[in-house]
PDB file of C-alpha atoms in Angstrom:
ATOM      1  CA  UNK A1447      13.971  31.144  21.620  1.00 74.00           C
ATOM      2  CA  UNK A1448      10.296  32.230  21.894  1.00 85.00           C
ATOM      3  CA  UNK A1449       9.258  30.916  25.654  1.00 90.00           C
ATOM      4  CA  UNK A1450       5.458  31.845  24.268  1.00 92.00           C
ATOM      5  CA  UNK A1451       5.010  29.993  21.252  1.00 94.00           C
ATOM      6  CA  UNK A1452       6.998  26.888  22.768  1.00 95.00           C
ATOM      7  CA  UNK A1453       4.377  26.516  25.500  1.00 96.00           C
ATOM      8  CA  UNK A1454       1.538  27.346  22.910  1.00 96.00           C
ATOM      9  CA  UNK A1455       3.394  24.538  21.159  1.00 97.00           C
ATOM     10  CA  UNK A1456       3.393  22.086  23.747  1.00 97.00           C
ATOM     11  CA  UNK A1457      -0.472  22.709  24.993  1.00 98.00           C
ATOM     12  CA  UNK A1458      -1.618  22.600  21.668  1.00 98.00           C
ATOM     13  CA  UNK A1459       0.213  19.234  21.052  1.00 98.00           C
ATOM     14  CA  UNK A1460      -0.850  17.977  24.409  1.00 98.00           C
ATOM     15  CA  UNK A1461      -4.521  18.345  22.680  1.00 98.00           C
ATOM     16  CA  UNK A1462      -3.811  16.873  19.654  1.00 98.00           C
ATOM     17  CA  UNK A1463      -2.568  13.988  21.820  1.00 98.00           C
ATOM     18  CA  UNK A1464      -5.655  13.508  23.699  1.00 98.00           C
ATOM     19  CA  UNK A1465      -7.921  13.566  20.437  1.00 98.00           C
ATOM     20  CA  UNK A1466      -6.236  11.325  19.379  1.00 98.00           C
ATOM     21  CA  UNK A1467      -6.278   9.328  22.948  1.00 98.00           C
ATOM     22  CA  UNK A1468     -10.414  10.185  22.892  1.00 98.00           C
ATOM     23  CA  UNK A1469     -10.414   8.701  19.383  1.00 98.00           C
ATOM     24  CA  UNK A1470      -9.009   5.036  20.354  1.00 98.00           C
ATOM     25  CA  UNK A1471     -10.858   5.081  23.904  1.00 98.00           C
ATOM     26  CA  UNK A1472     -14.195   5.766  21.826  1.00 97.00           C
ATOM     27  CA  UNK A1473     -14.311   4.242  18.311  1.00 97.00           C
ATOM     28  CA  UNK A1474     -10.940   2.151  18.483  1.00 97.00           C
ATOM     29  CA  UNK A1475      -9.559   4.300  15.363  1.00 97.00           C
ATOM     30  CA  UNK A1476      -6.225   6.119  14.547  1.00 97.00           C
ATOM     31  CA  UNK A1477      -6.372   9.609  14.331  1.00 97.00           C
ATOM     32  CA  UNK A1478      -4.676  10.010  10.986  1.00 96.00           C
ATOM     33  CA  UNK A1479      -6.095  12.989   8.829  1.00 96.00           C
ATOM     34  CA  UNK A1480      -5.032  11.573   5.786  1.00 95.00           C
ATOM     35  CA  UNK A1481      -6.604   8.510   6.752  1.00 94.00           C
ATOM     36  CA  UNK A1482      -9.775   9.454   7.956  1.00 95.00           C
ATOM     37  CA  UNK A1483     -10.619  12.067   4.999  1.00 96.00           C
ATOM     38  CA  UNK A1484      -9.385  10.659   2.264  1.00 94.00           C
ATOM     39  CA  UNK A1485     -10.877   7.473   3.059  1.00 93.00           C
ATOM     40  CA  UNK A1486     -14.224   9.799   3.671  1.00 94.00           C
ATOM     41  CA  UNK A1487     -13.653  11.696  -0.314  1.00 94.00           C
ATOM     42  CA  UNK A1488     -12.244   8.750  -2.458  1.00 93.00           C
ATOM     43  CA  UNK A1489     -14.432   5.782  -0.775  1.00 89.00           C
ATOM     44  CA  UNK A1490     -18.221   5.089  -1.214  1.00 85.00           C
ATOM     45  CA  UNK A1491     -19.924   6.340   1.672  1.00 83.00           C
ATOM     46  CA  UNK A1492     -19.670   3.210   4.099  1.00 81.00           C
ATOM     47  CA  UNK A1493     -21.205   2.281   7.532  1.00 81.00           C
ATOM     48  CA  UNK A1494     -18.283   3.873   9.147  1.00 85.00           C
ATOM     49  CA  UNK A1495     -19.041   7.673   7.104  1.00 92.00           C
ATOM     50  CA  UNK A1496     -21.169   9.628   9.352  1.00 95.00           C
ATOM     51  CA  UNK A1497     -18.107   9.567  12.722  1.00 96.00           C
ATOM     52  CA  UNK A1498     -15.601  10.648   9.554  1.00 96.00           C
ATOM     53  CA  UNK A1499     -17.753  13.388   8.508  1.00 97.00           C
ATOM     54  CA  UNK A1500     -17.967  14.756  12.183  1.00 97.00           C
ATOM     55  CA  UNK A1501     -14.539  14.305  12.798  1.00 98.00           C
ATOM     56  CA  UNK A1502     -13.757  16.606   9.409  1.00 97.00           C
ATOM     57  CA  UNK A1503     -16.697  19.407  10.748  1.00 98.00           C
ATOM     58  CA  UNK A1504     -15.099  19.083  13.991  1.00 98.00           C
ATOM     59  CA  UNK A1505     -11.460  19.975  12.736  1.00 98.00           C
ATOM     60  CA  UNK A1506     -12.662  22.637  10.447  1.00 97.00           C
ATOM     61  CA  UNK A1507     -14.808  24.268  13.349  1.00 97.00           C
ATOM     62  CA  UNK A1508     -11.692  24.194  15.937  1.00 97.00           C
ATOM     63  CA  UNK A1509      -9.829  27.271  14.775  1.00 97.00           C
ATOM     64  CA  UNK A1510     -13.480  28.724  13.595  1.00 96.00           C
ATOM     65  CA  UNK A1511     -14.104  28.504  17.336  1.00 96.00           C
ATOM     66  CA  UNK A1512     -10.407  29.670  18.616  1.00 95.00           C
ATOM     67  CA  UNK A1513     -11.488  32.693  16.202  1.00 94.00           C
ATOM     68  CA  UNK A1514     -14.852  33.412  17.527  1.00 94.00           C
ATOM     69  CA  UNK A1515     -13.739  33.418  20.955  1.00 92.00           C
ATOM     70  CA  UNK A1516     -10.369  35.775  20.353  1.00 84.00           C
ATOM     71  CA  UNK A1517      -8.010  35.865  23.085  1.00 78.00           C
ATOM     72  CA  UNK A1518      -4.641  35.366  21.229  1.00 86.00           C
ATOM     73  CA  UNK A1519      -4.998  31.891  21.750  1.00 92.00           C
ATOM     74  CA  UNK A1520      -3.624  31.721  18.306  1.00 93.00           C
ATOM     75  CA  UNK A1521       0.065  31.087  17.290  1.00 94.00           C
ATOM     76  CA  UNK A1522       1.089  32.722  13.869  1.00 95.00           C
ATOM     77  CA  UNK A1523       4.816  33.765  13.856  1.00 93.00           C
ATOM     78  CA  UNK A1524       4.174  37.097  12.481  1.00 87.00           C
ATOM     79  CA  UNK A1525       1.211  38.382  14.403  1.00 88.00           C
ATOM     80  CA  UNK A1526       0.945  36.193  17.634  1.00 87.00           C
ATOM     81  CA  UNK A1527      -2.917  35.458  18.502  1.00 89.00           C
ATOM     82  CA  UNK A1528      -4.142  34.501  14.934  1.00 93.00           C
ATOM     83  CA  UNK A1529      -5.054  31.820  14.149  1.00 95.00           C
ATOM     84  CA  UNK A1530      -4.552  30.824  10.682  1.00 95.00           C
ATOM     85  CA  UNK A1531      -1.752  31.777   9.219  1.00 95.00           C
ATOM     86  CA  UNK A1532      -1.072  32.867   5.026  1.00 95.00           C
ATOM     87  CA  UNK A1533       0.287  30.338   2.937  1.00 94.00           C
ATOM     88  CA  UNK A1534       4.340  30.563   2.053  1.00 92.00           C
ATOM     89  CA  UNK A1535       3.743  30.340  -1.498  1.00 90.00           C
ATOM     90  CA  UNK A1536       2.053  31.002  -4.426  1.00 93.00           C
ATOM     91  CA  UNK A1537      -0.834  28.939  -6.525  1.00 96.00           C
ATOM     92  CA  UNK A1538       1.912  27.201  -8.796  1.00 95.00           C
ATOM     93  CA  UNK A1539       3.345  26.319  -5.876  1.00 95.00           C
ATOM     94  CA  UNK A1540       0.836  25.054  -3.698  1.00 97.00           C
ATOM     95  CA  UNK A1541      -0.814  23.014  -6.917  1.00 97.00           C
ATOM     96  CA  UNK A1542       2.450  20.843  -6.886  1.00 97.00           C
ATOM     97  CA  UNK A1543       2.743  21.097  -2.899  1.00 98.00           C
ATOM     98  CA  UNK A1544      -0.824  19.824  -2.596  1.00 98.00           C
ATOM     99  CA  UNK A1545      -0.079  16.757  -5.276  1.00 98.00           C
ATOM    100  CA  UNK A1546       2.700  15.725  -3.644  1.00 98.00           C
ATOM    101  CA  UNK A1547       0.767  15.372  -0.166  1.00 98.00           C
ATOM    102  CA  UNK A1548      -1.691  13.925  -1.624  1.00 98.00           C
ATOM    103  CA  UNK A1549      -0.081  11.245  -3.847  1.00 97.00           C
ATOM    104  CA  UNK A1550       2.765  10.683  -0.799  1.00 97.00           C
ATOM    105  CA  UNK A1551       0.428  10.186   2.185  1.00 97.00           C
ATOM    106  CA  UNK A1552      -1.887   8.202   0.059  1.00 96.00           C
ATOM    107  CA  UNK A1553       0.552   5.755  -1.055  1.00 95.00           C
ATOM    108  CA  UNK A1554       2.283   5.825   2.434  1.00 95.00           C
ATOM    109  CA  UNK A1555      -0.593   5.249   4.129  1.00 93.00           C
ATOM    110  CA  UNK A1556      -0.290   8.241   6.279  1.00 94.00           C
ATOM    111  CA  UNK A1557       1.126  11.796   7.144  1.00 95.00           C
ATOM    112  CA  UNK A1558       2.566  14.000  10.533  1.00 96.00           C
ATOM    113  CA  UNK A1559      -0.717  12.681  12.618  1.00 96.00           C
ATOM    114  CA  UNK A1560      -1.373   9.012  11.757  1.00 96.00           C
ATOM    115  CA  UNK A1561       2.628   8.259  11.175  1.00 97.00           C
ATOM    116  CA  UNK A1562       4.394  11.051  13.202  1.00 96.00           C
ATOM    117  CA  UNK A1563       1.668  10.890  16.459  1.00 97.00           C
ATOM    118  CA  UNK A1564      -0.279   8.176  16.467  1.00 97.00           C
ATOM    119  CA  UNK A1565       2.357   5.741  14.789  1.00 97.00           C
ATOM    120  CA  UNK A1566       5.492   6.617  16.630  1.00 97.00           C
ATOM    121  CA  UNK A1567       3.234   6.502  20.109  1.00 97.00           C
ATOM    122  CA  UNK A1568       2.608   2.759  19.345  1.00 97.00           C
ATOM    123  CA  UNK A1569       6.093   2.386  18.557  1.00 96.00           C
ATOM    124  CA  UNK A1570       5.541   0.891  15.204  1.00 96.00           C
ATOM    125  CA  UNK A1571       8.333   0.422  12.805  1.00 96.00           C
ATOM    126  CA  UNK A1572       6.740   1.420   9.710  1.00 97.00           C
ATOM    127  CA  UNK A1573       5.238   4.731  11.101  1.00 97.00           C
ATOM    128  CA  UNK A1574       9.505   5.345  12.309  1.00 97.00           C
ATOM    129  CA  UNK A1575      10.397   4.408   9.617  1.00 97.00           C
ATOM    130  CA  UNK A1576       7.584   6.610   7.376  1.00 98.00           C
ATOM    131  CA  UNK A1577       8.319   9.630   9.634  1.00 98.00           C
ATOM    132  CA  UNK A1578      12.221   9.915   9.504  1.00 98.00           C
ATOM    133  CA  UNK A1579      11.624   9.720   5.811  1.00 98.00           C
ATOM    134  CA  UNK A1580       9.014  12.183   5.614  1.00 98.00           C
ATOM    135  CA  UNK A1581      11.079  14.555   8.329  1.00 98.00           C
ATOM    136  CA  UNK A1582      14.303  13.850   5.962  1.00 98.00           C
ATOM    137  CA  UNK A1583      13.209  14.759   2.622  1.00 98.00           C
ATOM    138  CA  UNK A1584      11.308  18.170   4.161  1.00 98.00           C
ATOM    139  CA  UNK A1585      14.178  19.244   5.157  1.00 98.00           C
ATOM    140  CA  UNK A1586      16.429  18.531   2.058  1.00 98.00           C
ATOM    141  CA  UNK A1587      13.366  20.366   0.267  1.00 97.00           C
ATOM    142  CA  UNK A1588      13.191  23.149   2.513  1.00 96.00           C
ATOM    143  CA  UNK A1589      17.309  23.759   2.551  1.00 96.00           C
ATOM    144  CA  UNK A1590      17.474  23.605  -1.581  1.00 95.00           C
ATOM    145  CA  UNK A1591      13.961  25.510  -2.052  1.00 93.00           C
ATOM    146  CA  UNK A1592      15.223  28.023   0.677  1.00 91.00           C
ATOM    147  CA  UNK A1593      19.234  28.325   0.308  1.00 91.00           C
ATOM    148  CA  UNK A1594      20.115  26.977  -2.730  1.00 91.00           C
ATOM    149  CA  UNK A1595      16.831  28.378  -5.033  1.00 87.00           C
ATOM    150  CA  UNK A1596      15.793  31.276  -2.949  1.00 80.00           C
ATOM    151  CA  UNK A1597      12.003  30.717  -3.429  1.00 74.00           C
ATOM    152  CA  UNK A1598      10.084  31.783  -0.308  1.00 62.00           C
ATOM    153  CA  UNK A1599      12.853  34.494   1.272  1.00 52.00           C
ATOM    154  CA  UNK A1600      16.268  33.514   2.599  1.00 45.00           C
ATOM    155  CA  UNK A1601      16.220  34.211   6.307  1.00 41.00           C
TER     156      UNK A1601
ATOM    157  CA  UNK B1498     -23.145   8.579  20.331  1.00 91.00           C
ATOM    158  CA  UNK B1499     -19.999   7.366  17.791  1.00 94.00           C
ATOM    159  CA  UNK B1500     -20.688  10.560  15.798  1.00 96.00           C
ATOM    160  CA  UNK B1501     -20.795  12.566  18.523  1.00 97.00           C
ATOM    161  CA  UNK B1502     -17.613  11.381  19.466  1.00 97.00           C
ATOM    162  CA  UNK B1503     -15.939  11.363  16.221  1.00 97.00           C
ATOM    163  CA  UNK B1504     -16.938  15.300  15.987  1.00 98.00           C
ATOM    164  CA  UNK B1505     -15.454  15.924  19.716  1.00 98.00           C
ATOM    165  CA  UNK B1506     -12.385  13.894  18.575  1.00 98.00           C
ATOM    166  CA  UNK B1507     -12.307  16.332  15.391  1.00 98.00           C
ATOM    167  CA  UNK B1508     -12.958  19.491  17.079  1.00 98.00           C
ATOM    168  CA  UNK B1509     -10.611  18.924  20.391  1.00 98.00           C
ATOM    169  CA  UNK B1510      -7.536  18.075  17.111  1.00 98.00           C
ATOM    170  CA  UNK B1511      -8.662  21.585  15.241  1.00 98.00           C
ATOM    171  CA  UNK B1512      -8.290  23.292  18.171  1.00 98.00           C
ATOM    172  CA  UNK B1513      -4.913  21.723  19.205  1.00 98.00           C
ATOM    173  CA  UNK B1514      -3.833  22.513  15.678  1.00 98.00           C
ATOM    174  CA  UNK B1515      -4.516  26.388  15.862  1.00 97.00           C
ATOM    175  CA  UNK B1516      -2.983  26.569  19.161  1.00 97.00           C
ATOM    176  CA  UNK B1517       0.123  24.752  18.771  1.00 97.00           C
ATOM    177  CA  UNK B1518       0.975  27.147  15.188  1.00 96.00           C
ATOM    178  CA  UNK B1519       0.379  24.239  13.399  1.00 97.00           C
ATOM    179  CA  UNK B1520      -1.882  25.975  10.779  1.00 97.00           C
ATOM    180  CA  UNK B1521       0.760  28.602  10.287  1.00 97.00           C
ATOM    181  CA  UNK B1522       2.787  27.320   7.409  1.00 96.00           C
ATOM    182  CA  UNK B1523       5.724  30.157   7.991  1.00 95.00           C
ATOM    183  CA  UNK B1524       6.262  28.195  11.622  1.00 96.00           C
ATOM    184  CA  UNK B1525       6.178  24.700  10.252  1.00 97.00           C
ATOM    185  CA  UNK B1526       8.652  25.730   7.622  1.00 96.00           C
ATOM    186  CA  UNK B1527      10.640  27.625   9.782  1.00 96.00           C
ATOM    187  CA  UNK B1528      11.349  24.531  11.823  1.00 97.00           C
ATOM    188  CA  UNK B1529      12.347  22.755   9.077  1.00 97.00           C
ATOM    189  CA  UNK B1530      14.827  25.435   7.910  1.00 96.00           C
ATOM    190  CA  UNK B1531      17.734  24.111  10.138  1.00 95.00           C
ATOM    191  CA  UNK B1532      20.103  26.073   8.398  1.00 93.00           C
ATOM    192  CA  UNK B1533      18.240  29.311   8.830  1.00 90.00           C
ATOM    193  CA  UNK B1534      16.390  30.990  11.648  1.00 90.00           C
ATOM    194  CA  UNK B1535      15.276  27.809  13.489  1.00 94.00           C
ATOM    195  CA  UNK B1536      12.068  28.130  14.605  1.00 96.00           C
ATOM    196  CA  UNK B1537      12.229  25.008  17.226  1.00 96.00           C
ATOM    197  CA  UNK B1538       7.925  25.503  17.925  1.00 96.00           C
ATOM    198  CA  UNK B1539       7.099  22.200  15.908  1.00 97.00           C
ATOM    199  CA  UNK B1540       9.468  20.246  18.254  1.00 97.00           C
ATOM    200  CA  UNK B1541       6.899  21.076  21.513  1.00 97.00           C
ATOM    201  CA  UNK B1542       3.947  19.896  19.078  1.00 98.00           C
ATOM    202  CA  UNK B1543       5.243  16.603  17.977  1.00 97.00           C
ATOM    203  CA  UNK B1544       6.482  15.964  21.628  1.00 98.00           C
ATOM    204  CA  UNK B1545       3.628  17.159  23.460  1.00 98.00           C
ATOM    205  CA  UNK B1546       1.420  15.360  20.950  1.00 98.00           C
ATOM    206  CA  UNK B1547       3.539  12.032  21.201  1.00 98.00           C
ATOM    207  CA  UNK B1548       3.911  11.576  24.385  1.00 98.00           C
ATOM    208  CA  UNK B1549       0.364  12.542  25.500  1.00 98.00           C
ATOM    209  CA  UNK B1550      -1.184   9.572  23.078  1.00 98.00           C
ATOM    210  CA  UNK B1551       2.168   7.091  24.171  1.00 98.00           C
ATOM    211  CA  UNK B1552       0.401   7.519  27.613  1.00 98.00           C
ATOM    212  CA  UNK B1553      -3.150   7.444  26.174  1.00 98.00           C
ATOM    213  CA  UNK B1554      -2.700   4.268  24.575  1.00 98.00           C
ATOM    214  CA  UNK B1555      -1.429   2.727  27.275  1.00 98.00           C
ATOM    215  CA  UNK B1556      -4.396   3.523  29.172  1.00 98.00           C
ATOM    216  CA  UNK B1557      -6.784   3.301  26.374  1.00 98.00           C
ATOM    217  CA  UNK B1558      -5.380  -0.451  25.992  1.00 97.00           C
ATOM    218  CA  UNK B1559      -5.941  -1.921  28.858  1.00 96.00           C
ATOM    219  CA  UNK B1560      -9.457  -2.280  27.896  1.00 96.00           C
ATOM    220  CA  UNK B1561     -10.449  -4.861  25.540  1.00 95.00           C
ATOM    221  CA  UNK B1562     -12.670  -3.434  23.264  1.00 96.00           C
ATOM    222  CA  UNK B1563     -13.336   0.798  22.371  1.00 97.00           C
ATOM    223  CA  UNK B1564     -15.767   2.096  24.630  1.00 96.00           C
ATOM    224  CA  UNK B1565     -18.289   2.727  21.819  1.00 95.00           C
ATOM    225  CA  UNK B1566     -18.040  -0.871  20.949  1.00 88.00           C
ATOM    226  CA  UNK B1567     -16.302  -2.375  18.114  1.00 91.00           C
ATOM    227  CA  UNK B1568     -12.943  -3.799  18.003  1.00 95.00           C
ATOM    228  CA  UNK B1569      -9.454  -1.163  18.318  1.00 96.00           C
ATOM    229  CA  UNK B1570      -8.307  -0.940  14.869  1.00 95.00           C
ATOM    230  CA  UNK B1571      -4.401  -0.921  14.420  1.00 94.00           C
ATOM    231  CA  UNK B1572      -2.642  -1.249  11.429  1.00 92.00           C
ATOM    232  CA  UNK B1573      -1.315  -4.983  10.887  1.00 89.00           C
ATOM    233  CA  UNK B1574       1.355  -4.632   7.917  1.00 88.00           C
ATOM    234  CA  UNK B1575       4.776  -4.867   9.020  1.00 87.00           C
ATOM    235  CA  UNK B1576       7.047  -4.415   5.950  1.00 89.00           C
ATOM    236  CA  UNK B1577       9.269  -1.821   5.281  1.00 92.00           C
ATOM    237  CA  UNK B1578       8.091  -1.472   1.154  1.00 93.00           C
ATOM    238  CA  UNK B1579       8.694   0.838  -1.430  1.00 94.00           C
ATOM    239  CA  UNK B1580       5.453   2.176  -1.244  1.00 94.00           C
ATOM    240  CA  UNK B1581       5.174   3.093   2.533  1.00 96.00           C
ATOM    241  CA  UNK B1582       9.081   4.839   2.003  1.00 97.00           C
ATOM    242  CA  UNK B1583       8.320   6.440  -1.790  1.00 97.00           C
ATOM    243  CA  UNK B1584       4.854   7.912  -0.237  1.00 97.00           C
ATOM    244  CA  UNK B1585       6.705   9.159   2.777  1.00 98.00           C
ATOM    245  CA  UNK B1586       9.537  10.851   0.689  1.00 98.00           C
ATOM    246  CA  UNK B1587       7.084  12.377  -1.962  1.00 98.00           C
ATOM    247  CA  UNK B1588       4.913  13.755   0.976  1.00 98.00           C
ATOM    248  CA  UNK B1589       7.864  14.980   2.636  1.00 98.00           C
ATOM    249  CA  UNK B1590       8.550  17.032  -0.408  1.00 98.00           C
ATOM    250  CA  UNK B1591       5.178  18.258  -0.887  1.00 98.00           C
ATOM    251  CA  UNK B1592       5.158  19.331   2.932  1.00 98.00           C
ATOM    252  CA  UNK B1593       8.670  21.417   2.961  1.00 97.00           C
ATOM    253  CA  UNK B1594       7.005  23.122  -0.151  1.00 96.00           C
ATOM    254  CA  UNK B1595       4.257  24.366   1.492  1.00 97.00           C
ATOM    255  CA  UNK B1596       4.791  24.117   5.012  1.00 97.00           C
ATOM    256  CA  UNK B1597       1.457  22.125   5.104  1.00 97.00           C
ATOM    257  CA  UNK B1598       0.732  18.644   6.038  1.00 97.00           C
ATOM    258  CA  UNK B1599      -3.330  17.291   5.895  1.00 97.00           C
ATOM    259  CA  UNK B1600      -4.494  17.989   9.052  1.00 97.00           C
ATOM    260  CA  UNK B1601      -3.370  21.800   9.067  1.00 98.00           C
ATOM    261  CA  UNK B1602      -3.963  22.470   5.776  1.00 98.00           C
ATOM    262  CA  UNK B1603      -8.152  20.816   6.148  1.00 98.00           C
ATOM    263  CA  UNK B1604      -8.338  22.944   9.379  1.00 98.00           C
ATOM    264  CA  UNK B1605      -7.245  26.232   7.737  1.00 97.00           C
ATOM    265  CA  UNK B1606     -10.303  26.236   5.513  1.00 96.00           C
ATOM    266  CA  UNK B1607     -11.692  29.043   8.284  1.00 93.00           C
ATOM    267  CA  UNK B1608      -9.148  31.175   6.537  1.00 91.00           C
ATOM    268  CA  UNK B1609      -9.394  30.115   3.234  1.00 93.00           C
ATOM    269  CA  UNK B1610      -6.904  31.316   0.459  1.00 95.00           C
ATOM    270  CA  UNK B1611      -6.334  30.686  -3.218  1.00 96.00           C
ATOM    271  CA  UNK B1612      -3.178  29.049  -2.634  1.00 97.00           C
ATOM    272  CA  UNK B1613      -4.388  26.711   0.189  1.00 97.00           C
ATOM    273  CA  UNK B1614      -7.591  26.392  -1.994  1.00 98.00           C
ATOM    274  CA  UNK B1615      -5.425  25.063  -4.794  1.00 98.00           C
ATOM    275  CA  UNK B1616      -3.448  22.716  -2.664  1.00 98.00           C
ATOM    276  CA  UNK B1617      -6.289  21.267  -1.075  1.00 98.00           C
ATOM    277  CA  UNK B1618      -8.016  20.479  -4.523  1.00 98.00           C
ATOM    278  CA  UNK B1619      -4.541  18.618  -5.817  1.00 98.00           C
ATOM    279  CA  UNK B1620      -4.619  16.717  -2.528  1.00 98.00           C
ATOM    280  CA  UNK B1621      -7.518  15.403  -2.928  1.00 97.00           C
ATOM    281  CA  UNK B1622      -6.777  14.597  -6.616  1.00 97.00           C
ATOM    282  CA  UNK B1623      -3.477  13.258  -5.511  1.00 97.00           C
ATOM    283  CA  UNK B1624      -5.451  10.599  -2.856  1.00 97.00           C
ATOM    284  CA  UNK B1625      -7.742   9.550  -5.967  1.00 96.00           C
ATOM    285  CA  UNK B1626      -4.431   9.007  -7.769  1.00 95.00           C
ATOM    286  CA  UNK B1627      -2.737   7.256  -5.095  1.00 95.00           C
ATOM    287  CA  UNK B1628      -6.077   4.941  -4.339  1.00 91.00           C
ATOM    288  CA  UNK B1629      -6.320   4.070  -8.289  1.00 89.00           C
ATOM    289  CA  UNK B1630      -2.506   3.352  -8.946  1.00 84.00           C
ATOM    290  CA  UNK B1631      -2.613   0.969  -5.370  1.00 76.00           C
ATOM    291  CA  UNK B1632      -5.618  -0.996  -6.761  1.00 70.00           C
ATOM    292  CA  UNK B1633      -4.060  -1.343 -10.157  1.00 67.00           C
ATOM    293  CA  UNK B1634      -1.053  -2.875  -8.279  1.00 61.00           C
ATOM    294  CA  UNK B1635      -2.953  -5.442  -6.616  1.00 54.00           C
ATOM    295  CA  UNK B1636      -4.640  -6.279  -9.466  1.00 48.00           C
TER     296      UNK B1636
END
């Protein structure tokens, strides 16, 4: 087990847990991506558009920043200290991929941060119940695409 | 003031993303690969990131109203329906594909990629899609 990247792991959630903390304390919202932005891109810009348009700059700049300042504080499996790390499959691929997410958290109202964090803090059924779905089927996909198809390198 | 705070919200999430391994797709797969090399990382995220807002929210809470002003605005649904479980499996799907969920895969833009480039623009096609077929249902 990799001591390093479990710590990184934990800090780095510990962060995501107080945006998302700052985010109730200030404007009394959940901090769901899928929420916030697609509400921001398929909506007509509303009263409530200019906070969801920071928030968006604001999660684009954070690794932009981590970058800038270098230090490792990155943590990419293959070279520890970057940042962003490459995609695990090809355009095909990620055209599906990205259809899926879409389509899914948009109809489930929600993906890994307003379900998985911000959900399962509150304790609410529906986000349990939406995130041992969501946690179930990855895995199914991720055991057939990985051991059963071989797309994306057996390891 | 609220867009100040919505942008410190944002930023503070980006930057918890990158240093978690979040916006490495081999990691986020790699915990999901329970019959392979287990990468356990994700598990320290999702706990870290749990706990921290279970204890937030309690704090946050005890107020009446957000500090910004405004009322705190929690979902009110409570049904279990096909659409909340459907969505949830479909997404699940997409994620183990591409070992990218919305927040990560918005935040990677730094490092922008064809692939990622062509998942983001089906992702936002996919929320049109999902935002047309839920109005057509309820009308």
């Amino acid at each position: 087990m990799d001591w390093t990247a479990g710590l990184q792991g934990l800090v780095g959630g510990v962060l995501i847990g107080l945006s998302a903390t700052w985010l109730m304390a200030t404007l009394g919202r959940i901090a769901g991506i899928s929420g916030i932005v697609g509400n921001l891109i398929t909506q007509r810009p509303k009263g409530d558009s200019a906070w969801r348009v920071a928030f968006l700059l604001g999660l684009i700049s954070g690794p932009l920043l981590l970058m800038a300042l270098g230090g490792g504080l990155g943590n990419v499996a293959g070279s520890p200290g970057e940042v962003i790390g490459a995609p695990v499959g090809g355009i095909g691929l990620m055209l599906v991929a990205g259809l899926l997410v879409g389509v899914g958290t948009g109809l489930g109202s929600g993906c890994t941060s307003g379900h998985g964090v911000c959900g399962l803090a509150r304790l609410a059924p529906r986000s349990m119940a939406a995130t041992g779905m969501f946690l179930l089927t990855a895995l199914v996909t991720v055991y057939i695409s990985r051991h059963l198809l071989g797309l994306g390198g057996v390891q | 003031m609220k867009t100040a705070a919505g942008y410190a919200a944002g930023l503070l999430f980006g930057i918890g993303l990158a240093v978690s391994g979040m916006t490495d797709p081999a990691r986020v797969v790699g915990f999901l690969d329970v019959a392979g090399a287990w990468d356990p990382t994700l598990m320290f995220v999702l706990g870290g990131a749990v706990i921290t807002t279970f204890v937030g929210y309690r704090l946050v809470f005890k107020r009446t109203a957000p500090l910004l002003g405004g009322v705190f605005q929690l979902p009110t649904k409570r049904e279990l329906d096909a659409k909340l479980l459907g969505g949830a499996a479909l997404f699940g799907i997409g994620w183990g594909l591409s070992g990218y969920c919305p927040g990560p895969a918005i935040a990677s833009i730094g490092g922008l990629s064809l692939p990622l480039l062509a998942m983001l623009v089906t992702m936002v096609l996919g929320w049109f899609f999902a935002r047309r077929f839920a109005a057509k249902r309820l009308a």
